[in-house]
PDB file of C-alpha atoms in Angstrom:
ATOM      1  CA  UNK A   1      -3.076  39.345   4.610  1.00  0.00           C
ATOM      2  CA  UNK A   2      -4.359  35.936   5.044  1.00  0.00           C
ATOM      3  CA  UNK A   3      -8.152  35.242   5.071  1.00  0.00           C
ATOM      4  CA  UNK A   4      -9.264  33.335   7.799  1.00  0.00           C
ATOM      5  CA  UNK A   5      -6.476  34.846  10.453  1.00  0.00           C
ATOM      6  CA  UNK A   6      -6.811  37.207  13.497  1.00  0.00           C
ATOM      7  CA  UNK A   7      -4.733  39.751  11.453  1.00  0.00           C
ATOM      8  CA  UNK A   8      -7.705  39.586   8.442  1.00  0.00           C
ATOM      9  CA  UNK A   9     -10.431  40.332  11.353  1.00  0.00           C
ATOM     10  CA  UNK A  10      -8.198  43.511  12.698  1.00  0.00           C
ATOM     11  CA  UNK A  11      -7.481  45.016   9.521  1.00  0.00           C
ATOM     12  CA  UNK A  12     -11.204  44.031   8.569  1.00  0.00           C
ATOM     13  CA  UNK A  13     -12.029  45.979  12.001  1.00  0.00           C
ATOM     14  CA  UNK A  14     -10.539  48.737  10.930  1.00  0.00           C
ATOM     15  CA  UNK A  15     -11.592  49.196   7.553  1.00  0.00           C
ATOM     16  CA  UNK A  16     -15.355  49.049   9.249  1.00  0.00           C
ATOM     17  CA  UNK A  17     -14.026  51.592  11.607  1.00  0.00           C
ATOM     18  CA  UNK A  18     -12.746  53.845   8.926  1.00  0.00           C
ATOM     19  CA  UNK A  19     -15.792  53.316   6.761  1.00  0.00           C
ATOM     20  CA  UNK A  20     -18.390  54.592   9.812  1.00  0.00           C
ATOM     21  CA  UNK A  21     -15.928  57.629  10.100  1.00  0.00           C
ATOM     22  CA  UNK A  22     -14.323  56.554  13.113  1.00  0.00           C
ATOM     23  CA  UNK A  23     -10.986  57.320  14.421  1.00  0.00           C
ATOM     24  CA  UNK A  24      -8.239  54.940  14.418  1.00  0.00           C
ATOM     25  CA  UNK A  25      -4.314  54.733  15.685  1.00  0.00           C
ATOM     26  CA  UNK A  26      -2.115  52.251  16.396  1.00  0.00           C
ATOM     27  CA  UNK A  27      -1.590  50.543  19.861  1.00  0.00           C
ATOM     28  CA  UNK A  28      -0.376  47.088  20.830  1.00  0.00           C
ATOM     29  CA  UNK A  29      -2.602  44.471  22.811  1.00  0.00           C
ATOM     30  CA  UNK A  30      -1.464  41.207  24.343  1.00  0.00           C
ATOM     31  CA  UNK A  31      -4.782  39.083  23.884  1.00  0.00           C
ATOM     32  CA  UNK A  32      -4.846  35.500  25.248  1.00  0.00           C
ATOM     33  CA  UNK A  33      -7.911  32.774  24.843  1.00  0.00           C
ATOM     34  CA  UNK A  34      -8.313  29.329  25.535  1.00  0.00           C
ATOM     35  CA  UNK A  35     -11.543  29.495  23.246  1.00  0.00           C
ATOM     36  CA  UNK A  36     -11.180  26.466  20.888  1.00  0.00           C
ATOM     37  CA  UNK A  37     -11.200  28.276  17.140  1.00  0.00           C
ATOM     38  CA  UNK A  38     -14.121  27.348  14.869  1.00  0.00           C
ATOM     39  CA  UNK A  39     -15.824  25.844  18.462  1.00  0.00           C
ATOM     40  CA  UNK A  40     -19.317  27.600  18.138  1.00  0.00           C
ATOM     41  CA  UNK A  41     -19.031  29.776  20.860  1.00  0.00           C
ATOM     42  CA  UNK A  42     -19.007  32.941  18.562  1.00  0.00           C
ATOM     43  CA  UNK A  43     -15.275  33.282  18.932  1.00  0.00           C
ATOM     44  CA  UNK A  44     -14.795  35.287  16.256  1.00  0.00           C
ATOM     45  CA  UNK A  45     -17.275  37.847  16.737  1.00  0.00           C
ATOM     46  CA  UNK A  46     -16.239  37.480  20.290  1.00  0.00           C
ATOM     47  CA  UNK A  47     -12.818  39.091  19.265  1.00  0.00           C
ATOM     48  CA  UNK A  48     -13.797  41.311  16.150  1.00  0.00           C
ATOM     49  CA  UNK A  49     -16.010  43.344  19.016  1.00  0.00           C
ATOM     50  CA  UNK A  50     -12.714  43.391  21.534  1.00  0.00           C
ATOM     51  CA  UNK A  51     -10.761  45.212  18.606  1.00  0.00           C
ATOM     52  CA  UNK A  52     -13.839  47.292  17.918  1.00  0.00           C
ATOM     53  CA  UNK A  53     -13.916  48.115  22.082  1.00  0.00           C
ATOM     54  CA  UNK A  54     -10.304  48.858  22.149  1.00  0.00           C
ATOM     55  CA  UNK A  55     -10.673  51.507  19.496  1.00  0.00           C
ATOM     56  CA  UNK A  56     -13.442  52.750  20.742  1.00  0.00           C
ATOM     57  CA  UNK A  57     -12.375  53.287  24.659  1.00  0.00           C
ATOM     58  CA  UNK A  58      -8.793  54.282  23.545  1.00  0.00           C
ATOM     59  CA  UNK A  59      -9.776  56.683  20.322  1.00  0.00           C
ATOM     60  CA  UNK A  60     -13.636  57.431  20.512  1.00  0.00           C
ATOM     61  CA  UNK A  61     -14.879  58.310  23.180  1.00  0.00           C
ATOM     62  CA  UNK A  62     -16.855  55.228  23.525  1.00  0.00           C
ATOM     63  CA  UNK A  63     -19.135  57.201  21.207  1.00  0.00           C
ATOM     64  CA  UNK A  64     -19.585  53.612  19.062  1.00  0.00           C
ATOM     65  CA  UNK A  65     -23.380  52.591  18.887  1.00  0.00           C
ATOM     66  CA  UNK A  66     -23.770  48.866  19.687  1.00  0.00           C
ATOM     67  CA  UNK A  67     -25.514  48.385  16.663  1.00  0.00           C
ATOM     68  CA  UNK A  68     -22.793  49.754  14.842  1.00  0.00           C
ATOM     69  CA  UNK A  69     -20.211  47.624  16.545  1.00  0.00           C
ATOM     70  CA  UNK A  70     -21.940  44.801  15.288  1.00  0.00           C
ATOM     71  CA  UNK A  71     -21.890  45.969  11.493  1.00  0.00           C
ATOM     72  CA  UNK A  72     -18.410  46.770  11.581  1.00  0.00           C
ATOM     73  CA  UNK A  73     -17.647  43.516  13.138  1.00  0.00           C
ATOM     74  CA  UNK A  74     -20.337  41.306  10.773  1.00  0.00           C
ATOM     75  CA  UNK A  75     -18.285  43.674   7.550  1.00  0.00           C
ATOM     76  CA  UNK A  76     -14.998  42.565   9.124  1.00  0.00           C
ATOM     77  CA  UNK A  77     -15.828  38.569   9.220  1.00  0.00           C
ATOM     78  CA  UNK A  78     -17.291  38.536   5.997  1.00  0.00           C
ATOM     79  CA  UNK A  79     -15.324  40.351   3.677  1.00  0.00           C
ATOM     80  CA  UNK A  80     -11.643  40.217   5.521  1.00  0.00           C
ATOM     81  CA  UNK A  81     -12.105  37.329   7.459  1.00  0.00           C
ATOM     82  CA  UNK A  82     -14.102  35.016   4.734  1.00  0.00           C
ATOM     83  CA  UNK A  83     -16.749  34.097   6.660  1.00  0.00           C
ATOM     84  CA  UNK A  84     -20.036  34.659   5.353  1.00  0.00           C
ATOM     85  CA  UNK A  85     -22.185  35.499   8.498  1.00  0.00           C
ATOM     86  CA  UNK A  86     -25.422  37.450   9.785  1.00  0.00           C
ATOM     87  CA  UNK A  87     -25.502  39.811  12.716  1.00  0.00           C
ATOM     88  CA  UNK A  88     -26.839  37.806  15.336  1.00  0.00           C
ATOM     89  CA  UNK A  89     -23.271  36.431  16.851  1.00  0.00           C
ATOM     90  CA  UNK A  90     -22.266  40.041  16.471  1.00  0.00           C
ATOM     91  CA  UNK A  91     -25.022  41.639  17.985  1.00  0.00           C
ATOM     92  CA  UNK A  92     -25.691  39.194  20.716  1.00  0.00           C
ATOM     93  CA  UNK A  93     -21.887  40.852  21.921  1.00  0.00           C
ATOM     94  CA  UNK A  94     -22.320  44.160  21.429  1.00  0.00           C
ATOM     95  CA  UNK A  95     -25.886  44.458  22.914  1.00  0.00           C
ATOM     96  CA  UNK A  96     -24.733  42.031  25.883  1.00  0.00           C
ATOM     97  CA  UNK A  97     -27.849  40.724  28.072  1.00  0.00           C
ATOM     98  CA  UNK A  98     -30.625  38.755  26.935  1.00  0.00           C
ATOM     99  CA  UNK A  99     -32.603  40.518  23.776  1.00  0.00           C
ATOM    100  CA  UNK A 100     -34.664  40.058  21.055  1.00  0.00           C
ATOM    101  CA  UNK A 101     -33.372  40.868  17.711  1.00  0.00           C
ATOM    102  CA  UNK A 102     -35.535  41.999  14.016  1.00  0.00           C
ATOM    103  CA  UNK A 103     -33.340  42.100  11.573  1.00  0.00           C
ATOM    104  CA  UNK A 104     -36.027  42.943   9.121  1.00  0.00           C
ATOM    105  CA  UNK A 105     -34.875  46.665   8.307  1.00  0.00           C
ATOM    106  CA  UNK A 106     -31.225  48.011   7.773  1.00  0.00           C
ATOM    107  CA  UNK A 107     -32.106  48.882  11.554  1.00  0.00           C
ATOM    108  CA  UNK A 108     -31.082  46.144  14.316  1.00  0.00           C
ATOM    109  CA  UNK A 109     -34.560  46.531  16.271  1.00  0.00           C
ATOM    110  CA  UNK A 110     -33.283  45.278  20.154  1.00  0.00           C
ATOM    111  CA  UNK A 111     -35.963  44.030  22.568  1.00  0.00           C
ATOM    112  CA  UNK A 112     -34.461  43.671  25.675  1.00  0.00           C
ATOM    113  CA  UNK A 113     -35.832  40.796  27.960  1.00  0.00           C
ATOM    114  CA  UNK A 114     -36.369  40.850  31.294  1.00  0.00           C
ATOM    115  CA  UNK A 115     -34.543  37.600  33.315  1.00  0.00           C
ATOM    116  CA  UNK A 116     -33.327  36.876  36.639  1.00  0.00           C
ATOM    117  CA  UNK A 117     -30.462  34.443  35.648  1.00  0.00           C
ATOM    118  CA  UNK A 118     -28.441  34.724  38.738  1.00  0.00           C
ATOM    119  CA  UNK A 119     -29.125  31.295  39.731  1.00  0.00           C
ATOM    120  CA  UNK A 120     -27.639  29.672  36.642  1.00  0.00           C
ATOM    121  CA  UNK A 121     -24.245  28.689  35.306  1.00  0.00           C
ATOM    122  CA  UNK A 122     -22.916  28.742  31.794  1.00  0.00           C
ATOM    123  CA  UNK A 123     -20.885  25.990  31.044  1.00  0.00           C
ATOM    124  CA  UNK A 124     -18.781  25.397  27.459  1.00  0.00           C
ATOM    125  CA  UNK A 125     -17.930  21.655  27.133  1.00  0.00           C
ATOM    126  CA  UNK A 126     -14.897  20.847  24.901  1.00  0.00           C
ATOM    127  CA  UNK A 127     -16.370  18.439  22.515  1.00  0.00           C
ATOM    128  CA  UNK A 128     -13.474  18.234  20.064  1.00  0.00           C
ATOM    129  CA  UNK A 129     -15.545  19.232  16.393  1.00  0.00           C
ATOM    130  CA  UNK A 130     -15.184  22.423  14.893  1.00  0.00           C
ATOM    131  CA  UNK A 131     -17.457  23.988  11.994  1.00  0.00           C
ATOM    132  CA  UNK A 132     -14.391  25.852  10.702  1.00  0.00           C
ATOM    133  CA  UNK A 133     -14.412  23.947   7.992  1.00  0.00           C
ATOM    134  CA  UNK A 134     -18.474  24.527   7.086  1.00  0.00           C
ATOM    135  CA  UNK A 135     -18.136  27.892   5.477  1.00  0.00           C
ATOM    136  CA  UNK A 136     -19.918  26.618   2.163  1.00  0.00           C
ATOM    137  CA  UNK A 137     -22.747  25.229   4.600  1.00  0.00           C
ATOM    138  CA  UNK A 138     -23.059  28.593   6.133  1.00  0.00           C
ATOM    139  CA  UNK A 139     -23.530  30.193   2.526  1.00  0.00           C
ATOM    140  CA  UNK A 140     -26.282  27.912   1.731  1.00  0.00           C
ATOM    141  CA  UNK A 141     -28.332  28.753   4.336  1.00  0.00           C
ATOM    142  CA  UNK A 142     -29.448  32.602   3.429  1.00  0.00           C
ATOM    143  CA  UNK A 143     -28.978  31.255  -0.188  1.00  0.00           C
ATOM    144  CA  UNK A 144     -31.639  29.034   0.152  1.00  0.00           C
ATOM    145  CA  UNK A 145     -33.565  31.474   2.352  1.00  0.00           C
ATOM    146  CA  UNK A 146     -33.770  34.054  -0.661  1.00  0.00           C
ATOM    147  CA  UNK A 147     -34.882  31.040  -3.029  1.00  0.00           C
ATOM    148  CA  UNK A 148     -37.724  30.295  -0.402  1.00  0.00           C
ATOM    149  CA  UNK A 149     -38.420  34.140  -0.455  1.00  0.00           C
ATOM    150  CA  UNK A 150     -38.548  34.550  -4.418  1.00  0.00           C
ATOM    151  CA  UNK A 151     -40.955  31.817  -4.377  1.00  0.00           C
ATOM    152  CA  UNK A 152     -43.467  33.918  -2.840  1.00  0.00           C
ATOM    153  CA  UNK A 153     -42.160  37.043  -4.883  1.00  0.00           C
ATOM    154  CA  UNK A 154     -40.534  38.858  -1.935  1.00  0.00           C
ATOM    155  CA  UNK A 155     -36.888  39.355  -1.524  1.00  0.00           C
ATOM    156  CA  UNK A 156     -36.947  38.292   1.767  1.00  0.00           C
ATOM    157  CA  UNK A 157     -38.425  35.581   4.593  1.00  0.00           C
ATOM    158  CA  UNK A 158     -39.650  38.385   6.857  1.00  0.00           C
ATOM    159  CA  UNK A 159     -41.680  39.504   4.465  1.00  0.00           C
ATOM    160  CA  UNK A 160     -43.441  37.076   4.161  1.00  0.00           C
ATOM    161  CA  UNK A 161     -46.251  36.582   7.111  1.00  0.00           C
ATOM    162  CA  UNK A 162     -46.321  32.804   8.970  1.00  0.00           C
ATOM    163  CA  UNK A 163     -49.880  31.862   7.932  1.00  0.00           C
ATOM    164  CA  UNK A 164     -48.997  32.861   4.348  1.00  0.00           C
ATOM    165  CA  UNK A 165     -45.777  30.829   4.514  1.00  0.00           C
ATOM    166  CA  UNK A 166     -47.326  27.756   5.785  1.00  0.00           C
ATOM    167  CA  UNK A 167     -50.316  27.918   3.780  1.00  0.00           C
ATOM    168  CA  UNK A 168     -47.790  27.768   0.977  1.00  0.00           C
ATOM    169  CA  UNK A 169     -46.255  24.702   1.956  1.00  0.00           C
ATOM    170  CA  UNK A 170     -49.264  22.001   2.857  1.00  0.00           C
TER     171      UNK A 170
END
């Protein structure tokens, strides 16, 4: 397979699938978007969790965990795909609503939040860039995180408390 196609994110999907034990068979799907690729909007994660919902309505029950959804999906992106990426796309989409995520333990911690949003429109505006290209940006970022991290001998930024943090940077 190729990285970077729809048909590395389904086998990645279920490789994930397999890997959490899940069942899997084969089916065929007509799927049809007029989502710009590499636009921003989480389009990827957007249609690793589809393949992960198909499986799961047509082959599990819908026994599959949100937050495991989103580790399949986040294990299909990365490694199949070739996208280095967190959870957050992924587990904005599997959670659905408006939440508060800590991904400080191996444990997505959801907060959900309260809203009243029914007054308010979402509107995606075409604006012609793409950060399909960026992948090497992407890989910097939690590089450099670490490197900030190690500098205060943790491992990671959340370990770190905010007075601590900015104390070490005046």
């Amino acid at each position: 397979y190729e990285k970077g196609t729809s048909k590395a994110i389904v086998i990645g999907v279920v490789q994930g699938l397999k890997n959490f034990g899940y069942k899997i068979c084969g089916f065929n799907a007509c799927i049809d978007s007029s989502v710009p690729s590499g636009a921003g909007v989480s389009s990827s994660a957007s249609f690793e969790l589809l393949i992960i919902e198909i499986f799961n309505a047509l082959f599990n029950n819908n026994i599959i965990l949100p937050s495991e959804k989103a580790k399949i999906a986040q294990f299909s992106e990365s490694k199949f795909f070739g996208k280095a990426c967190g959870l957050l796309d992924q587990s904005a989409i599997a959670f659905g609503g408006i939440n508060l995520f800590d991904f400080s333990n191996d444990e997505i911690v959801v907060k959900k939040i309260d809203n009243n949003l029914t007054d308010l429109s979402l509107v995606l505006v075409d604006t012609g860039g793409s950060h399909a290209d960026l992948t090497d940006e992407y890989v910097s970022i939690p590089k450099d995180m670490y490197k900030v991290a190690n500098s205060f001998g943790k491992q990671r930024l959340c370990e770190i408390d905010l007075k601590t943090f900015l104390d070490g940077y005046k």
